[in-house]
Each structure stands twice: as structure tokens, then as C-alpha cells.
Amino acid sequence: TENVPGKVVLNEIELAKQVTELNKLEEKWRKQRQIEEYEESRTVGWVGNAELLNGRVAMFFLATGLLTEYWTGVSLPGQVEEMLRIGGFIGFE
């Protein structure tokens, strides 16, 4: 096995240095990956995922309100007022 082309023979000290450097590099990349995964999973605050979710929910409820207005004849502000009255937030004297 000594006449293998491209084989590099390292002594124990050089090998230990390589292992140490590789472990440091692995730890650095692991921390970077964990930070990226955390940032991608956030849905609260000023992050892209939260804004995307907020926009989708707003469009869903706008469409729901418009369909409700079409079927019942109650306008969007009228629907909000009715919900607030039913919830007991306004209209009690």
C-alpha cells in the first residue's frame, strides 16, 4: 500500500490538526444552518413568512366578507358592526 499514486502520508500531529480544523468548520456550518432554519421558521415579527401569512389571511377574509355581502346584502362595515354588537363590544347602554 506504499506505492499508491496520490496517497499522502501524514504523521499523527498533522492528522490531529486536520481533524481539529474540520471539527471547527463543521461546528461553524452547523450553527449557520441552525440560524437559517430558525429564521425560515419564524412567523411572527417583521419577517417575510409573517408578512406572507398575514397577506394570505387578509385576502381570505376579504373574499369571505365580499361573498357574505353578496349573499346577505350587508356591507363589510355592517358585518363588522354586527360582529362587534354580537360580541358585546358596542351597543350596550
Coordinates of C-alpha atoms in Angstrom, one line a residue:
T1 CA 0.0 0.0 0.0
E2 CA 3.0 2.3 -0.1
N3 CA 3.1 2.7 -3.9
V4 CA -0.4 4.1 -4.2
P5 CA -0.5 7.2 -6.5
G6 CA -1.8 10.3 -4.9
K7 CA -1.5 8.9 -1.4
V8 CA -0.4 11.4 1.2
V9 CA 1.1 10.1 4.3
L10 CA 0.5 12.3 7.4
N11 CA 2.0 11.9 10.8
E12 CA -0.2 11.9 13.9
I13 CA 0.3 15.6 14.7
E14 CA -0.7 16.8 11.2
L15 CA -3.7 14.4 11.2
A16 CA -4.8 15.7 14.6
K17 CA -4.6 19.3 13.3
Q18 CA -6.7 18.4 10.3
V19 CA -9.3 16.8 12.5
T20 CA -9.4 19.8 14.8
E21 CA -9.8 22.2 11.9
L22 CA -12.5 20.1 10.3
N23 CA -14.4 19.9 13.6
K24 CA -14.3 23.7 13.9
L25 CA -15.5 24.1 10.3
E26 CA -18.3 21.6 10.9
E27 CA -19.5 23.4 14.1
K28 CA -19.4 26.7 12.2
W29 CA -21.6 25.3 9.4
R30 CA -23.9 23.6 11.9
K31 CA -24.5 26.9 13.7
Q32 CA -25.1 28.8 10.4
R33 CA -27.6 26.1 9.3
Q34 CA -29.4 26.3 12.6
I35 CA -29.7 30.1 12.4
E36 CA -31.0 29.9 8.8
E37 CA -33.6 27.2 9.8
Y38 CA -34.7 29.3 12.7
E39 CA -35.1 32.4 10.5
E40 CA -37.1 30.5 7.9
S41 CA -39.4 29.0 10.5
R42 CA -40.3 32.4 12.1
T43 CA -43.9 33.5 11.5
V44 CA -44.1 36.4 14.0
G45 CA -42.4 39.8 13.7
W46 CA -41.0 41.7 10.7
V47 CA -40.0 38.6 8.7
G48 CA -41.1 37.5 5.2
N49 CA -43.0 34.5 6.3
A50 CA -45.1 36.5 8.7
E51 CA -45.9 39.1 6.0
L52 CA -46.8 36.4 3.5
L53 CA -49.1 34.7 6.0
N54 CA -50.7 38.0 7.0
G55 CA -51.4 38.9 3.4
R56 CA -53.0 35.5 2.7
V57 CA -55.2 35.7 5.7
A58 CA -56.3 39.2 4.8
M59 CA -57.2 38.2 1.3
F60 CA -59.1 35.2 2.5
F61 CA -61.2 37.2 4.9
L62 CA -61.7 40.0 2.3
A63 CA -63.1 37.4 -0.1
T64 CA -65.2 35.9 2.7
G65 CA -66.6 39.4 3.5
L66 CA -67.4 40.2 -0.1
L67 CA -69.1 36.8 -0.6
T68 CA -71.1 37.4 2.6
E69 CA -72.1 40.9 1.3
Y70 CA -73.2 39.4 -2.0
W71 CA -75.4 36.7 -0.3
T72 CA -76.8 38.7 2.6
G73 CA -76.8 42.3 1.3
V74 CA -75.0 43.5 4.5
S75 CA -71.9 45.7 3.7
L76 CA -68.5 45.0 5.0
P77 CA -68.7 47.8 7.7
G78 CA -72.2 46.5 8.5
Q79 CA -70.7 43.0 9.0
V80 CA -68.0 44.4 11.3
E81 CA -70.6 46.3 13.3
E82 CA -72.8 43.3 13.7
M83 CA -69.9 41.2 14.9
L84 CA -69.0 43.8 17.5
R85 CA -72.6 44.0 18.7
I86 CA -72.9 40.2 19.0
G87 CA -69.5 40.1 20.8
G88 CA -70.7 42.8 23.2
F89 CA -68.1 45.3 22.4
I90 CA -70.5 48.1 21.2
G91 CA -74.2 48.8 21.6
F92 CA -74.7 48.1 25.3
E93 CA -76.3 51.0 27.1

